[in-house]
Amino acid sequence: MISRRQFVSAALALGGAYAIGPRISQAKPSEGFLVLKAEEFDYSLAPQELPNSPFWFYNRQTPGPEIRVRKGETVKVRFINQLPEPTSIHWHGIRIDNAMDGVSGLTQQAVAPGDSFDYEFVAPDAGTYWYHAHNKSWNEVARGLYGALIVDELEPTFERANEITLVVDDWRVDREGNLDLASLGALMDWSHGGRLGNILTVNGQFQTKIEVKPGQNYRLRLINASNARILHFDPARIGALVLAYDGQALSVPATFGDTPLFLGPAQRADLLMTPSLGKDFELEEVSTERAFPIVQFAVVGEATSNSAAPRLMPNRLPEPNLGTARQFRLDMTGGAMGNFVETTYNSKVLRDGDFRTTGQVWAFNGIANLAKSPFFAVERGESVTVDIINNTAFAHAMHVHGHHFKIVERVDSDIDEGQPWRDTFLSVPGETTRIAFVADNPGKWLLHCHMLEHAAAGMNTWFEVT
Ligand code: C2O
Ligand code: CU
């Protein structure tokens, strides 16, 4: 078995090549529709060491083209499906028009092979977002169907050259180095921590190298595109501050103290970093005993004078009224080593053998996956709180579609939450988290675990705003 270390040293030996990040495409009305085509593409994660594998990419690149618009602008994408299976695109973290949310089977019909679909929506909030496939996501995202979606502030805070998008993914390859397709759908992964990979890439490359200039302020936009891996970072090691979390700006750039910055699947963090002359540095993933460098920054050129530390303008979002909020509770159960509760799937109570045949091994309030009726229905404009109780042996990255929420209460938490608004949060075993938001976006919205295997295996529900 080739180890990750061996892959990495092979990649290092290539040397020289400096990545310039993902190719950027605008998707603005003035420029018509940006065409995104999903298709199979032979690619190798480490060109000289690994054989080509049949990935699924948008426009034959990984990550897919970075889409950039300014806050308040309309995104226009003509999506063409050239895959052998139906798919759709979800615009993660955008408070979007429901019909454009891209959830196959809930907000639209999956786009059949050979068909196309036009997405057109306003991006109301500045920040770092991403887009990804939302039909059998555990399969389609694992094969590479995602890209960055950046919504610029009205008044740009950073020069464009000083904004660096870093899309992090962990891929699973087999002992020959091929993309491990045989393991997709393994119940072992579904019932445990999800499908973890064995290669970490940034913008589709090992140990990406990026040149930066001394004395300049940089904004590093980190996006965790992994199916299930929780990434840990320690911004303090490189003197970086956190500017934004899950797309939403902090009012003041913050350190995360002694705790690592956890980035669950689908989460984003924007870091503020100012390189010093002669001091190359590495961004490391620190969840393992030995910190693992994922990006190498080479500091080149003359020192320029440092501008004042930039601040981002937080997006204006409606404050939930906790006094009048409708209160709901979501009990998460199931999985390996979890508590067993009676579980219903497709209106039928699951019996012994059913778990294996249906793959439904997790549940929310005793229901696996989407039921006919919603978890809750509220009227547009009502405030809502949901107590999310993790009665399982695993962490989960809980994601709400169409809204941003606040964490208003957490019991027994050892994850520091310094920042109010988000679209995804990590829930650890035994923990209860109360989230609150104003249900002001009409339509049918998913609430699910973003460990994509967990969602497929039952951790998926929906609510309705009428
Ligand atoms: Cu990022 Cu329902 O997804
Ligand atoms: Cu989960």
mmCIF file of C-alpha atoms in Angstrom, residues 7-344:
data_model
loop_
_atom_site.group_PDB
_atom_site.id
_atom_site.type_symbol
_atom_site.label_atom_id
_atom_site.label_comp_id
_atom_site.label_asym_id
_atom_site.label_seq_id
_atom_site.Cartn_x
_atom_site.Cartn_y
_atom_site.Cartn_z
ATOM 1 C CA PHE A 7 2.454 10.224 -2.522
ATOM 2 C CA VAL A 8 3.363 13.528 -1.052
ATOM 3 C CA SER A 9 7.084 13.123 -1.328
ATOM 4 C CA ALA A 10 6.563 12.060 -4.929
ATOM 5 C CA ALA A 11 4.571 15.199 -5.511
ATOM 6 C CA LEU A 12 7.200 17.284 -3.768
ATOM 7 C CA ALA A 13 9.880 15.866 -6.014
ATOM 8 C CA LEU A 14 8.123 17.459 -8.964
ATOM 9 C CA GLY A 15 8.968 20.856 -7.533
ATOM 10 C CA GLY A 16 8.920 24.129 -9.360
ATOM 11 C CA ALA A 17 5.313 24.306 -10.366
ATOM 12 C CA TYR A 18 3.453 27.179 -8.782
ATOM 13 C CA ALA A 19 -0.286 26.919 -8.672
ATOM 14 C CA ILE A 20 -2.353 29.943 -9.427
ATOM 15 C CA GLY A 21 -5.530 28.487 -8.012
ATOM 16 C CA PRO A 22 -8.736 27.662 -9.782
ATOM 17 C CA ARG A 23 -9.571 29.269 -13.102
ATOM 18 C CA ILE A 24 -12.098 31.985 -12.511
ATOM 19 C CA SER A 25 -15.296 32.465 -14.469
ATOM 20 C CA GLN A 26 -17.774 35.246 -13.993
ATOM 21 C CA ALA A 27 -21.443 34.312 -14.152
ATOM 22 C CA LYS A 28 -23.050 37.693 -14.465
ATOM 23 C CA PRO A 29 -26.142 38.692 -16.384
ATOM 24 C CA SER A 30 -24.088 41.132 -18.439
ATOM 25 C CA GLU A 31 -22.077 38.195 -19.708
ATOM 26 C CA GLY A 32 -24.991 35.867 -20.403
ATOM 27 C CA PHE A 33 -25.044 32.359 -19.044
ATOM 28 C CA LEU A 34 -21.898 30.703 -17.811
ATOM 29 C CA VAL A 35 -21.978 27.154 -19.139
ATOM 30 C CA LEU A 36 -21.176 24.454 -16.592
ATOM 31 C CA LYS A 37 -20.908 21.012 -18.071
ATOM 32 C CA ALA A 38 -20.667 17.937 -15.848
ATOM 33 C CA GLU A 39 -18.845 15.061 -17.479
ATOM 34 C CA GLU A 40 -16.463 12.228 -16.885
ATOM 35 C CA PHE A 41 -12.839 13.245 -17.287
ATOM 36 C CA ASP A 42 -9.616 11.264 -17.009
ATOM 37 C CA TYR A 43 -7.338 12.982 -14.577
ATOM 38 C CA SER A 44 -4.536 12.223 -12.161
ATOM 39 C CA LEU A 45 -4.218 13.885 -8.784
ATOM 40 C CA ALA A 46 -0.424 13.660 -8.874
ATOM 41 C CA PRO A 47 0.447 13.594 -12.564
ATOM 42 C CA GLN A 48 3.719 11.687 -12.568
ATOM 43 C CA GLU A 49 2.933 9.139 -9.910
ATOM 44 C CA LEU A 50 -0.668 8.073 -10.171
ATOM 45 C CA PRO A 51 -2.564 6.548 -13.068
ATOM 46 C CA ASN A 52 -5.463 8.494 -14.585
ATOM 47 C CA SER A 53 -8.859 7.852 -13.078
ATOM 48 C CA PRO A 54 -12.323 8.669 -14.419
ATOM 49 C CA PHE A 55 -13.300 11.678 -12.303
ATOM 50 C CA TRP A 56 -16.539 13.622 -12.663
ATOM 51 C CA PHE A 57 -15.795 17.324 -13.047
ATOM 52 C CA TYR A 58 -17.478 20.559 -14.048
ATOM 53 C CA ASN A 59 -15.825 21.855 -17.221
ATOM 54 C CA ARG A 60 -13.049 19.251 -16.988
ATOM 55 C CA GLN A 61 -11.331 20.873 -14.034
ATOM 56 C CA THR A 62 -11.012 20.401 -10.299
ATOM 57 C CA PRO A 63 -12.339 22.311 -8.545
ATOM 58 C CA GLY A 64 -14.915 23.418 -11.118
ATOM 59 C CA PRO A 65 -14.572 26.987 -12.356
ATOM 60 C CA GLU A 66 -14.687 29.550 -9.582
ATOM 61 C CA ILE A 67 -17.824 31.626 -9.999
ATOM 62 C CA ARG A 68 -17.577 35.259 -8.876
ATOM 63 C CA VAL A 69 -20.229 37.910 -8.674
ATOM 64 C CA ARG A 70 -20.683 41.016 -6.581
ATOM 65 C CA LYS A 71 -23.176 41.082 -3.694
ATOM 66 C CA GLY A 72 -26.696 41.598 -5.019
ATOM 67 C CA GLU A 73 -25.865 40.493 -8.534
ATOM 68 C CA THR A 74 -27.630 37.710 -10.373
ATOM 69 C CA VAL A 75 -25.822 34.460 -11.058
ATOM 70 C CA LYS A 76 -26.694 32.851 -14.370
ATOM 71 C CA VAL A 77 -25.508 29.332 -15.066
ATOM 72 C CA ARG A 78 -26.560 27.042 -17.893
ATOM 73 C CA PHE A 79 -25.947 23.563 -16.582
ATOM 74 C CA ILE A 80 -25.456 20.656 -18.970
ATOM 75 C CA ASN A 81 -25.426 17.085 -17.697
ATOM 76 C CA GLN A 82 -23.155 14.752 -19.661
ATOM 77 C CA LEU A 83 -22.882 12.235 -16.823
ATOM 78 C CA PRO A 84 -24.288 8.704 -16.959
ATOM 79 C CA GLU A 85 -26.712 9.567 -14.116
ATOM 80 C CA PRO A 86 -29.132 12.389 -13.209
ATOM 81 C CA THR A 87 -27.799 15.293 -11.171
ATOM 82 C CA SER A 88 -28.438 18.899 -10.076
ATOM 83 C CA ILE A 89 -26.425 21.773 -8.608
ATOM 84 C CA HIS A 90 -26.896 23.211 -5.118
ATOM 85 C CA TRP A 91 -25.508 26.653 -4.256
ATOM 86 C CA HIS A 92 -24.350 26.037 -0.722
ATOM 87 C CA GLY A 93 -24.923 28.827 1.799
ATOM 88 C CA ILE A 94 -26.792 31.151 -0.543
ATOM 89 C CA ARG A 95 -30.126 32.485 0.715
ATOM 90 C CA ILE A 96 -31.611 31.575 -2.585
ATOM 91 C CA ASP A 97 -34.938 31.453 -4.372
ATOM 92 C CA ASN A 98 -36.296 27.969 -3.530
ATOM 93 C CA ALA A 99 -36.778 26.915 -7.149
ATOM 94 C CA MET A 100 -33.036 27.429 -7.722
ATOM 95 C CA ASP A 101 -31.797 25.534 -4.633
ATOM 96 C CA GLY A 102 -30.918 22.532 -6.758
ATOM 97 C CA VAL A 103 -32.114 19.725 -4.488
ATOM 98 C CA SER A 104 -33.088 16.778 -6.662
ATOM 99 C CA GLY A 105 -36.424 15.382 -5.622
ATOM 100 C CA LEU A 106 -37.410 18.377 -3.450
ATOM 101 C CA THR A 107 -36.945 21.664 -5.309
ATOM 102 C CA GLN A 108 -36.439 20.346 -8.828
ATOM 103 C CA GLN A 109 -36.361 17.177 -10.821
ATOM 104 C CA ALA A 110 -32.862 15.838 -11.276
ATOM 105 C CA VAL A 111 -31.421 16.820 -14.662
ATOM 106 C CA ALA A 112 -31.340 13.664 -16.792
ATOM 107 C CA PRO A 113 -28.221 12.670 -18.747
ATOM 108 C CA GLY A 114 -28.072 14.779 -21.896
ATOM 109 C CA ASP A 115 -30.438 17.436 -20.498
ATOM 110 C CA SER A 116 -29.724 20.932 -19.257
ATOM 111 C CA PHE A 117 -31.115 23.341 -16.655
ATOM 112 C CA ASP A 118 -30.764 27.102 -16.296
ATOM 113 C CA TYR A 119 -29.987 28.412 -12.824
ATOM 114 C CA GLU A 120 -30.625 32.078 -12.233
ATOM 115 C CA PHE A 121 -30.599 33.629 -8.773
ATOM 116 C CA VAL A 122 -29.543 36.664 -6.788
ATOM 117 C CA ALA A 123 -26.597 36.302 -4.398
ATOM 118 C CA PRO A 124 -27.746 38.541 -1.536
ATOM 119 C CA ASP A 125 -24.798 38.172 0.865
ATOM 120 C CA ALA A 126 -21.075 38.677 0.343
ATOM 121 C CA GLY A 127 -18.809 35.805 1.299
ATOM 122 C CA THR A 128 -17.167 32.499 0.505
ATOM 123 C CA TYR A 129 -19.625 29.869 -0.708
ATOM 124 C CA TRP A 130 -19.464 26.836 -2.939
ATOM 125 C CA TYR A 131 -21.570 24.806 -5.291
ATOM 126 C CA HIS A 132 -21.847 21.053 -5.552
ATOM 127 C CA ALA A 133 -23.941 18.242 -6.989
ATOM 128 C CA HIS A 134 -27.070 17.457 -4.979
ATOM 129 C CA ASN A 135 -28.295 14.102 -6.245
ATOM 130 C CA LYS A 136 -26.616 11.089 -4.699
ATOM 131 C CA SER A 137 -24.116 13.629 -3.397
ATOM 132 C CA TRP A 138 -22.149 10.916 -1.579
ATOM 133 C CA ASN A 139 -21.247 9.613 -5.038
ATOM 134 C CA GLU A 140 -21.178 12.747 -7.183
ATOM 135 C CA VAL A 141 -19.264 15.041 -4.811
ATOM 136 C CA ALA A 142 -16.751 12.270 -4.048
ATOM 137 C CA ARG A 143 -15.986 12.057 -7.791
ATOM 138 C CA GLY A 144 -15.297 15.789 -8.021
ATOM 139 C CA LEU A 145 -18.512 17.703 -8.738
ATOM 140 C CA TYR A 146 -17.998 20.997 -6.893
ATOM 141 C CA GLY A 147 -16.476 24.457 -7.210
ATOM 142 C CA ALA A 148 -16.117 27.764 -5.356
ATOM 143 C CA LEU A 149 -18.769 30.478 -5.476
ATOM 144 C CA ILE A 150 -17.413 33.822 -4.304
ATOM 145 C CA VAL A 151 -19.652 36.813 -3.672
ATOM 146 C CA ASP A 152 -17.558 39.979 -3.492
ATOM 147 C CA GLU A 153 -18.317 42.845 -1.141
ATOM 148 C CA LEU A 154 -19.695 46.000 -2.707
ATOM 149 C CA GLU A 155 -16.501 47.788 -1.674
ATOM 150 C CA PRO A 156 -13.687 45.307 -2.181
ATOM 151 C CA THR A 157 -11.456 45.115 0.903
ATOM 152 C CA PHE A 158 -8.593 43.224 -0.724
ATOM 153 C CA GLU A 159 -6.939 43.571 -4.052
ATOM 154 C CA ARG A 160 -8.037 40.800 -6.318
ATOM 155 C CA ALA A 161 -4.508 39.390 -6.555
ATOM 156 C CA ASN A 162 -4.459 39.125 -2.759
ATOM 157 C CA GLU A 163 -7.518 36.896 -2.588
ATOM 158 C CA ILE A 164 -6.654 33.215 -2.713
ATOM 159 C CA THR A 165 -9.284 30.497 -2.824
ATOM 160 C CA LEU A 166 -8.188 27.170 -1.339
ATOM 161 C CA VAL A 167 -10.598 24.319 -1.954
ATOM 162 C CA VAL A 168 -9.541 21.390 0.213
ATOM 163 C CA ASP A 169 -10.644 17.833 -0.502
ATOM 164 C CA ASP A 170 -9.701 14.389 0.659
ATOM 165 C CA TRP A 171 -9.892 11.721 -2.007
ATOM 166 C CA ARG A 172 -9.800 8.002 -1.529
ATOM 167 C CA VAL A 173 -7.472 6.112 -3.824
ATOM 168 C CA ASP A 174 -6.831 2.380 -3.885
ATOM 169 C CA ARG A 175 -3.455 0.679 -3.577
ATOM 170 C CA GLU A 176 -2.653 1.320 -7.247
ATOM 171 C CA GLY A 177 -3.478 4.976 -6.838
ATOM 172 C CA ASN A 178 -6.756 4.856 -8.775
ATOM 173 C CA LEU A 179 -9.740 6.798 -7.526
ATOM 174 C CA ASP A 180 -11.364 4.173 -5.294
ATOM 175 C CA LEU A 181 -14.786 3.822 -6.873
ATOM 176 C CA ALA A 182 -15.374 0.313 -5.559
ATOM 177 C CA SER A 183 -15.686 1.636 -2.009
ATOM 178 C CA LEU A 184 -18.433 4.130 -2.840
ATOM 179 C CA GLY A 185 -21.581 3.217 -0.952
ATOM 180 C CA ALA A 186 -19.862 0.968 1.615
ATOM 181 C CA LEU A 187 -22.211 0.517 4.577
ATOM 182 C CA MET A 188 -19.166 0.492 6.852
ATOM 183 C CA ASP A 189 -18.514 4.158 5.966
ATOM 184 C CA TRP A 190 -22.172 5.079 6.032
ATOM 185 C CA SER A 191 -22.657 3.764 9.559
ATOM 186 C CA HIS A 192 -19.391 5.202 10.917
ATOM 187 C CA GLY A 193 -17.698 8.533 10.237
ATOM 188 C CA GLY A 194 -18.519 8.712 6.518
ATOM 189 C CA ARG A 195 -16.184 8.066 3.614
ATOM 190 C CA LEU A 196 -12.768 9.439 4.496
ATOM 191 C CA GLY A 197 -10.074 9.806 1.880
ATOM 192 C CA ASN A 198 -6.335 9.137 2.027
ATOM 193 C CA ILE A 199 -5.051 12.037 -0.081
ATOM 194 C CA LEU A 200 -5.519 15.703 0.796
ATOM 195 C CA THR A 201 -5.452 18.151 -2.083
ATOM 196 C CA VAL A 202 -5.829 21.894 -2.392
ATOM 197 C CA ASN A 203 -7.349 23.085 -5.667
ATOM 198 C CA GLY A 204 -6.875 19.578 -7.014
ATOM 199 C CA GLN A 205 -3.148 19.377 -6.301
ATOM 200 C CA PHE A 206 -0.862 17.946 -3.668
ATOM 201 C CA GLN A 207 1.025 20.427 -1.584
ATOM 202 C CA THR A 208 0.023 23.339 -3.711
ATOM 203 C CA LYS A 209 2.670 26.041 -3.941
ATOM 204 C CA ILE A 210 1.645 29.653 -4.028
ATOM 205 C CA GLU A 211 3.763 32.798 -4.315
ATOM 206 C CA VAL A 212 2.905 35.746 -2.104
ATOM 207 C CA LYS A 213 4.458 39.148 -1.565
ATOM 208 C CA PRO A 214 5.868 40.325 1.749
ATOM 209 C CA GLY A 215 3.990 42.987 3.685
ATOM 210 C CA GLN A 216 0.696 42.566 1.840
ATOM 211 C CA ASN A 217 -2.594 41.523 3.389
ATOM 212 C CA TYR A 218 -3.960 38.312 1.928
ATOM 213 C CA ARG A 219 -7.369 36.781 2.245
ATOM 214 C CA LEU A 220 -7.267 32.984 2.167
ATOM 215 C CA ARG A 221 -10.689 31.555 1.447
ATOM 216 C CA LEU A 222 -10.709 27.974 2.746
ATOM 217 C CA ILE A 223 -13.474 25.626 1.633
ATOM 218 C CA ASN A 224 -13.827 22.063 2.906
ATOM 219 C CA ALA A 225 -15.189 20.042 -0.020
ATOM 220 C CA SER A 226 -14.610 16.649 1.637
ATOM 221 C CA ASN A 227 -17.477 14.201 1.871
ATOM 222 C CA ALA A 228 -16.896 13.568 5.551
ATOM 223 C CA ARG A 229 -13.527 14.751 6.844
ATOM 224 C CA ILE A 230 -13.378 17.400 9.555
ATOM 225 C CA LEU A 231 -10.297 19.517 8.890
ATOM 226 C CA HIS A 232 -8.395 21.172 11.718
ATOM 227 C CA PHE A 233 -6.359 24.318 11.247
ATOM 228 C CA ASP A 234 -4.321 26.445 13.574
ATOM 229 C CA PRO A 235 -4.282 29.943 12.061
ATOM 230 C CA ALA A 236 -2.102 31.232 14.908
ATOM 231 C CA ARG A 237 0.815 29.118 13.668
ATOM 232 C CA ILE A 238 1.141 31.375 10.652
ATOM 233 C CA GLY A 239 0.010 34.513 12.433
ATOM 234 C CA ALA A 240 -3.339 34.476 10.657
ATOM 235 C CA LEU A 241 -6.667 35.759 11.956
ATOM 236 C CA VAL A 242 -10.133 34.515 11.112
ATOM 237 C CA LEU A 243 -12.027 37.088 9.051
ATOM 238 C CA ALA A 244 -15.155 35.122 8.280
ATOM 239 C CA TYR A 245 -16.673 31.760 9.087
ATOM 240 C CA ASP A 246 -19.120 29.973 6.789
ATOM 241 C CA GLY A 247 -19.189 32.993 4.543
ATOM 242 C CA GLN A 248 -20.250 35.434 7.248
ATOM 243 C CA ALA A 249 -17.800 38.131 8.295
ATOM 244 C CA LEU A 250 -16.815 38.452 11.937
ATOM 245 C CA SER A 251 -17.267 42.003 13.147
ATOM 246 C CA VAL A 252 -13.623 41.937 14.283
ATOM 247 C CA PRO A 253 -10.994 39.521 12.898
ATOM 248 C CA ALA A 254 -10.392 36.934 15.622
ATOM 249 C CA THR A 255 -7.961 34.311 16.778
ATOM 250 C CA PHE A 256 -9.428 31.008 17.808
ATOM 251 C CA GLY A 257 -7.280 30.874 20.912
ATOM 252 C CA ASP A 258 -5.856 27.486 21.790
ATOM 253 C CA THR A 259 -8.531 25.425 20.101
ATOM 254 C CA PRO A 260 -8.005 24.467 16.500
ATOM 255 C CA LEU A 261 -10.284 25.949 13.918
ATOM 256 C CA PHE A 262 -12.563 23.056 12.980
ATOM 257 C CA LEU A 263 -13.839 23.002 9.455
ATOM 258 C CA GLY A 264 -16.480 20.326 8.990
ATOM 259 C CA PRO A 265 -17.534 19.186 5.535
ATOM 260 C CA ALA A 266 -19.006 22.159 3.596
ATOM 261 C CA GLN A 267 -17.706 24.730 6.082
ATOM 262 C CA ARG A 268 -15.589 27.695 5.042
ATOM 263 C CA ALA A 269 -13.190 30.025 6.813
ATOM 264 C CA ASP A 270 -11.592 33.201 5.503
ATOM 265 C CA LEU A 271 -8.174 33.904 6.983
ATOM 266 C CA LEU A 272 -6.241 37.160 7.050
ATOM 267 C CA MET A 273 -2.531 36.585 6.556
ATOM 268 C CA THR A 274 0.364 39.014 6.099
ATOM 269 C CA PRO A 275 3.589 37.335 4.910
ATOM 270 C CA SER A 276 6.914 38.664 6.167
ATOM 271 C CA LEU A 277 10.005 39.138 4.050
ATOM 272 C CA GLY A 278 12.124 36.004 3.832
ATOM 273 C CA LYS A 279 9.684 33.871 5.778
ATOM 274 C CA ASP A 280 8.151 31.154 3.637
ATOM 275 C CA PHE A 281 5.358 29.386 5.452
ATOM 276 C CA GLU A 282 3.019 26.429 5.225
ATOM 277 C CA LEU A 283 -0.652 26.048 5.890
ATOM 278 C CA GLU A 284 -0.999 22.832 7.835
ATOM 279 C CA GLU A 285 -3.824 20.473 8.601
ATOM 280 C CA VAL A 286 -3.311 19.633 12.274
ATOM 281 C CA SER A 287 -5.754 16.833 13.085
ATOM 282 C CA THR A 288 -3.061 14.166 12.998
ATOM 283 C CA GLU A 289 -0.154 13.836 15.391
ATOM 284 C CA ARG A 290 2.188 15.342 12.847
ATOM 285 C CA ALA A 291 0.913 18.522 11.256
ATOM 286 C CA PHE A 292 0.434 17.959 7.545
ATOM 287 C CA PRO A 293 1.351 20.845 5.208
ATOM 288 C CA ILE A 294 -1.272 21.337 2.497
ATOM 289 C CA VAL A 295 -0.122 24.622 0.975
ATOM 290 C CA GLN A 296 3.416 25.976 0.740
ATOM 291 C CA PHE A 297 3.655 29.721 0.476
ATOM 292 C CA ALA A 298 6.810 31.172 -1.022
ATOM 293 C CA VAL A 299 7.337 34.802 -0.037
ATOM 294 C CA VAL A 300 8.918 36.554 -3.006
ATOM 295 C CA GLY A 301 9.691 40.085 -4.085
ATOM 296 C CA GLU A 302 10.377 43.379 -2.368
ATOM 297 C CA ALA A 303 8.733 44.235 0.916
ATOM 298 C CA THR A 304 5.916 46.691 0.436
ATOM 299 C CA SER A 305 4.440 48.720 3.227
ATOM 300 C CA ASN A 306 1.680 47.002 5.084
ATOM 301 C CA SER A 307 -1.743 48.533 4.846
ATOM 302 C CA ALA A 308 -4.024 48.683 7.876
ATOM 303 C CA ALA A 309 -5.638 45.383 8.825
ATOM 304 C CA PRO A 310 -8.803 45.119 6.745
ATOM 305 C CA ARG A 311 -12.222 44.588 8.213
ATOM 306 C CA LEU A 312 -15.167 43.089 6.450
ATOM 307 C CA MET A 313 -18.673 44.502 6.675
ATOM 308 C CA PRO A 314 -20.942 41.810 8.159
ATOM 309 C CA ASN A 315 -23.999 40.978 6.061
ATOM 310 C CA ARG A 316 -27.281 42.276 7.383
ATOM 311 C CA LEU A 317 -29.462 39.357 8.376
ATOM 312 C CA PRO A 318 -32.798 39.270 10.173
ATOM 313 C CA GLU A 319 -32.531 38.713 13.956
ATOM 314 C CA PRO A 320 -34.710 35.889 15.275
ATOM 315 C CA ASN A 321 -37.080 36.821 18.073
ATOM 316 C CA LEU A 322 -36.373 34.241 20.772
ATOM 317 C CA GLY A 323 -39.394 35.321 22.808
ATOM 318 C CA THR A 324 -41.924 34.394 20.150
ATOM 319 C CA ALA A 325 -39.991 31.716 18.279
ATOM 320 C CA ARG A 326 -41.644 28.421 17.377
ATOM 321 C CA GLN A 327 -39.628 25.686 19.089
ATOM 322 C CA PHE A 328 -38.680 22.359 17.575
ATOM 323 C CA ARG A 329 -36.434 19.492 18.545
ATOM 324 C CA LEU A 330 -34.389 17.189 16.442
ATOM 325 C CA ASP A 331 -33.070 13.996 17.967
ATOM 326 C CA MET A 332 -30.203 12.420 16.066
ATOM 327 C CA THR A 333 -29.871 8.674 16.520
ATOM 328 C CA GLY A 334 -28.394 5.583 14.931
ATOM 329 C CA GLY A 335 -25.046 4.703 13.447
ATOM 330 C CA ALA A 336 -22.405 2.371 14.788
ATOM 331 C CA MET A 337 -22.248 2.272 18.589
ATOM 332 C CA GLY A 338 -25.347 4.449 18.702
ATOM 333 C CA ASN A 339 -28.612 4.197 20.592
ATOM 334 C CA PHE A 340 -31.251 2.225 18.820
ATOM 335 C CA VAL A 341 -34.691 3.722 18.370
ATOM 336 C CA GLU A 342 -37.580 2.520 16.271
ATOM 337 C CA THR A 343 -36.966 3.969 12.828
ATOM 338 C CA THR A 344 -39.394 4.639 10.017
#
